[in-house]
Short mmCIF file of C-alpha atoms in Angstrom, two decimals:
data_model
loop_
_atom_site.label_atom_id
_atom_site.label_comp_id
_atom_site.label_asym_id
_atom_site.label_seq_id
_atom_site.Cartn_x
_atom_site.Cartn_y
_atom_site.Cartn_z
CA MET A 1 153.90 -50.78 41.05
CA ASN A 2 150.56 -49.06 40.39
CA ASN A 3 147.49 -49.65 42.55
CA LYS A 4 145.78 -51.83 39.94
CA THR A 5 148.76 -54.15 39.59
CA LYS A 6 149.27 -54.33 43.34
CA LYS A 7 145.66 -55.36 43.88
CA GLU A 8 145.84 -58.10 41.25
CA VAL A 9 149.07 -59.56 42.62
CA THR A 10 147.65 -59.61 46.14
CA ALA A 11 144.57 -61.49 44.95
CA PHE A 12 146.79 -64.04 43.23
CA VAL A 13 149.00 -64.65 46.27
CA SER A 14 146.00 -65.09 48.60
CA THR A 15 144.76 -68.27 46.91
CA GLU A 16 145.29 -71.36 49.07
CA VAL A 17 145.10 -75.13 48.77
CA PRO A 18 142.68 -76.80 51.22
CA VAL A 19 144.60 -78.28 54.13
CA ASN A 20 143.94 -82.01 54.57
CA PRO A 21 141.60 -82.55 57.55
CA VAL A 22 142.43 -84.49 60.70
CA GLU A 23 139.38 -86.12 62.27
CA ILE A 24 138.59 -85.67 65.94
CA LYS A 25 138.90 -88.89 67.91
CA PRO A 26 136.78 -89.98 70.93
CA THR A 27 139.75 -89.22 73.19
CA ASP A 28 140.03 -85.63 71.91
CA SER A 29 138.22 -82.77 73.62
CA ASN A 30 135.31 -81.24 71.72
CA THR A 31 133.20 -78.50 73.30
CA ASN A 32 130.98 -78.10 70.22
CA ASP A 33 127.60 -79.74 69.71
CA TYR A 34 128.88 -81.04 66.36
CA ILE A 35 131.98 -82.83 65.06
CA PRO A 36 134.13 -80.27 63.20
CA PHE A 37 135.19 -81.11 59.65
CA GLY A 38 138.68 -79.64 59.27
CA THR A 39 140.67 -77.49 61.68
CA ASP A 40 138.31 -74.53 61.14
CA ASN A 41 135.23 -76.69 60.40
CA LEU A 42 135.13 -75.21 56.89
CA TYR A 43 136.82 -77.98 54.91
CA PRO A 44 133.73 -78.63 52.72
CA GLN A 45 133.59 -74.91 51.89
CA ALA A 46 137.27 -74.97 50.88
CA LEU A 47 136.63 -77.98 48.63
CA ALA A 48 133.64 -76.24 47.05
CA SER A 49 135.82 -73.20 46.32
CA LEU A 50 138.46 -75.40 44.68
CA TYR A 51 135.74 -77.15 42.65
CA ARG A 52 134.62 -73.76 41.30
CA LYS A 53 138.15 -72.56 40.50
CA SER A 54 139.88 -75.57 38.93
CA ILE A 55 138.64 -76.25 35.39
CA SER A 56 140.45 -79.60 35.20
CA LEU A 57 139.09 -80.84 38.54
CA ARG A 58 135.57 -79.68 37.74
CA GLY A 59 135.71 -81.36 34.32
CA VAL A 60 136.80 -84.70 35.79
CA LEU A 61 134.27 -84.64 38.64
CA ASP A 62 131.37 -83.54 36.42
CA SER A 63 132.20 -86.34 33.97
CA LYS A 64 132.22 -88.79 36.87
CA THR A 65 128.76 -87.58 37.90
CA ILE A 66 127.45 -87.97 34.35
CA TYR A 67 128.71 -91.55 34.17
CA THR A 68 127.28 -92.31 37.62
CA VAL A 69 123.81 -90.97 36.87
CA ALA A 70 123.83 -92.30 33.27
CA GLY A 71 120.28 -92.56 31.91
CA GLY A 72 118.69 -92.05 35.31
CA PHE A 73 115.98 -94.13 36.94
CA GLN A 74 113.48 -95.90 34.71
CA LEU A 75 110.77 -98.47 35.24
CA ASP A 76 108.68 -100.55 32.89
CA GLU A 77 106.02 -98.43 31.18
CA SER A 78 103.30 -100.58 32.73
CA ASN A 79 104.35 -99.41 36.21
CA THR A 80 102.47 -96.10 35.99
CA LYS A 81 102.48 -95.33 39.70
CA GLY A 82 106.18 -96.04 40.05
CA ASN A 83 107.08 -93.83 37.09
CA GLU A 84 104.93 -91.00 38.46
CA PHE A 85 106.87 -91.18 41.73
CA ILE A 86 110.26 -91.22 39.95
CA GLU A 87 109.33 -88.06 38.04
CA ASN A 88 108.24 -86.16 41.17
CA VAL A 89 109.94 -87.18 44.42
CA ASN A 90 109.67 -83.96 46.46
CA SER A 91 107.76 -80.72 46.95
CA LYS A 92 110.15 -78.95 44.53
CA GLY A 93 108.94 -81.14 41.68
CA GLN A 94 112.36 -82.75 41.17
CA SER A 95 112.75 -86.17 39.66
CA LEU A 96 114.66 -88.96 41.42
CA THR A 97 117.36 -88.63 38.75
CA GLU A 98 117.82 -84.91 39.49
CA VAL A 99 118.12 -85.54 43.24
CA PHE A 100 120.58 -88.38 42.66
CA GLU A 101 122.65 -86.13 40.38
CA ASP A 102 122.87 -83.42 43.07
CA VAL A 103 123.87 -85.93 45.75
CA SER A 104 126.45 -87.48 43.40
CA THR A 105 127.95 -84.05 42.64
CA ASP A 106 128.37 -83.38 46.37
CA LYS A 107 129.83 -86.83 47.02
CA ASN A 108 132.33 -86.47 44.18
CA PHE A 109 133.72 -83.06 45.16
CA SER A 110 133.49 -83.39 48.97
CA GLY A 111 133.42 -87.11 49.69
CA ASN A 112 130.03 -86.71 51.40
CA GLY A 113 126.46 -86.82 50.14
CA TYR A 114 123.33 -86.17 52.19
CA LEU A 115 119.88 -87.44 51.20
CA GLU A 116 116.85 -86.46 53.29
CA ILE A 117 114.06 -89.02 53.53
CA VAL A 118 110.67 -87.53 54.40
CA ILE A 119 107.65 -89.63 55.35
CA ASP A 120 104.38 -87.70 55.51
CA ASN A 121 101.85 -89.88 57.32
CA GLY A 122 99.12 -87.28 56.75
CA GLN A 123 99.51 -87.30 52.97
CA LYS A 124 100.65 -90.93 53.01
CA GLU A 125 103.64 -90.26 50.82
CA ILE A 126 107.44 -90.43 50.88
CA MET A 127 109.79 -87.78 49.50
CA PHE A 128 113.53 -87.46 48.85
CA ASN A 129 115.48 -84.20 49.17
CA HIS A 130 119.10 -83.37 48.45
CA ILE A 131 120.79 -81.47 51.31
CA GLN A 132 123.97 -79.58 50.39
CA SER A 133 127.06 -81.16 51.95
CA VAL A 134 128.58 -77.75 52.77
CA LYS A 135 125.64 -77.10 55.12
CA CYS A 136 125.82 -80.41 57.04
CA ARG A 137 127.81 -81.49 60.08
CA VAL A 138 127.47 -84.65 62.15
CA SER A 139 126.26 -84.05 65.71
CA LYS A 140 128.58 -84.73 68.63
CA ASN A 141 126.57 -87.79 69.68
CA LYS A 142 126.61 -89.08 66.07
CA GLU A 143 122.83 -89.54 66.12
CA SER A 144 121.81 -86.63 63.91
CA VAL A 145 122.93 -84.11 61.29
CA LEU A 146 123.06 -80.38 61.96
CA ILE A 147 122.10 -78.24 58.95
CA HIS A 148 123.18 -74.59 58.97
CA PRO A 149 123.20 -72.04 56.10
CA ASN A 150 126.56 -70.51 57.05
CA TRP A 151 128.97 -72.46 59.27
CA ALA A 152 131.44 -69.56 59.29
CA LYS A 153 128.88 -67.67 61.42
CA TYR A 154 127.39 -70.62 63.29
CA THR A 155 128.26 -69.46 66.82
CA ASN A 156 126.24 -66.25 66.56
CA ASN A 157 123.38 -67.79 64.58
CA LYS A 158 122.69 -71.15 66.19
CA LYS A 159 118.94 -70.52 66.01
CA LEU A 160 119.13 -71.08 62.25
CA THR A 161 120.25 -74.69 62.78
CA LYS A 162 117.99 -77.53 61.71
CA THR A 163 118.58 -80.94 63.30
CA VAL A 164 117.56 -84.15 61.54
CA ALA A 165 118.14 -87.72 62.75
CA LEU A 166 120.67 -89.92 61.00
CA TYR A 167 119.21 -92.88 59.10
CA PRO A 168 117.84 -95.37 60.15
CA GLN A 169 116.51 -93.19 62.98
CA PHE A 170 113.79 -90.61 62.22
CA SER A 171 112.94 -87.22 63.71
CA GLU A 172 109.23 -86.56 64.19
CA ASP A 173 107.48 -83.25 63.46
CA GLY A 174 103.75 -83.73 63.70
CA ASN A 175 102.70 -86.15 60.97
CA VAL A 176 106.06 -85.83 59.24
CA LYS A 177 109.11 -88.00 59.89
CA ARG A 178 112.57 -87.04 58.62
CA SER A 179 115.90 -88.83 58.37
CA ILE A 180 119.18 -88.14 56.59
CA TRP A 181 121.17 -90.84 54.86
CA HIS A 182 124.83 -89.84 55.02
CA MET A 183 126.80 -91.33 52.10
CA LYS A 184 130.57 -90.98 52.42
CA ASP A 185 133.72 -92.09 50.62
CA TYR A 186 135.80 -94.41 52.74
CA GLU A 187 139.14 -93.12 53.95
CA PRO A 188 141.41 -94.92 56.46
CA ASP A 189 141.33 -93.37 59.94
CA PHE A 190 138.12 -91.42 59.20
CA ASP A 191 134.85 -92.50 60.83
CA ASN A 192 132.53 -89.47 60.79
CA TYR A 193 133.14 -87.88 57.39
CA GLY A 194 134.17 -89.02 53.96
CA VAL A 195 137.21 -87.66 52.14
CA PRO A 196 137.20 -87.00 48.36
CA LYS A 197 139.02 -89.53 46.21
CA TYR A 198 141.17 -86.82 44.60
CA ILE A 199 142.71 -85.75 47.92
CA ALA A 200 146.17 -86.88 46.74
CA ALA A 201 145.81 -84.60 43.69
CA MET A 202 144.81 -81.49 45.63
CA ASP A 203 148.04 -79.64 44.80
CA ALA A 204 147.76 -80.54 41.10
CA ALA A 205 144.19 -79.19 40.99
CA ALA A 206 145.32 -75.96 42.64
CA ILE A 207 148.24 -75.55 40.23
CA GLY A 208 145.79 -75.59 37.33
CA TYR A 209 143.74 -72.59 38.45
CA LYS A 210 146.73 -70.72 39.91
CA THR A 211 148.54 -71.00 36.59
CA ASN A 212 145.49 -69.55 34.85
CA LYS A 213 145.36 -66.64 37.30
CA TRP A 214 149.09 -66.01 36.74
CA ASN A 215 148.61 -65.95 32.96
CA VAL A 216 145.64 -63.58 33.27
CA SER A 217 147.75 -61.32 35.49
CA ARG A 218 150.50 -61.28 32.85
CA LEU A 219 147.99 -60.41 30.12
CA ASP A 220 146.53 -57.59 32.21
CA ASN A 221 150.05 -56.22 32.72
CA SER A 222 150.87 -56.60 29.00
CA PHE A 223 153.67 -59.06 29.90
CA GLN A 224 155.58 -56.27 31.60
CA SER A 225 157.32 -56.67 34.94
CA SER A 226 155.75 -54.77 37.80
CA GLY A 227 159.13 -53.29 38.83
CA VAL A 228 162.83 -53.19 38.10
CA LEU A 229 165.62 -53.53 40.68
CA LEU A 230 168.98 -51.96 39.82
CA VAL A 231 172.15 -52.90 41.71
#
């Protein structure tokens, strides 16, 4: 087996199917300041990886998002102020439809969607922001959401954590109040996080992209076996 073939086969074997999470119960010990999601707290990241790899899963979930968002949010033309707000709901210049689409995408692939509600008393305005589900974890006391850019390196970079109260409570920062509305898909025996609806089809989604990788490997090897064993 040459080095090129060996490297390709190793990359193929290393692909894994996300392991179904088991939620921590009040009677379980938890020394973290957050409630882990998955045995390694990286279940959302594993789902995001599967969403990027599986063409069939991505196609189904993206279609679901399109049907959910549909034509977006619209008001009567006479409601000028309302339409102006719908077309610009945050400092990024996003429309309410765009924010809803992002939250729906997260909720479909991970079972959890996070919408930040910002009330600026100084400017006398309200804003809505989408917060990526892979960056959010529920706090241990279940009163807030911890937002971190890289949960795989959370322990050594806790200072990068942003904490926002869970709706209907609000965190105050000067004239600005913030709250996060956590939308989650119901799953029996889960209280803190949602679980994606396609959880029963996880293996089928993985087979799709693994089959593609196997076919690509065969094409790269010109359909030749990597070795021959003689007895």
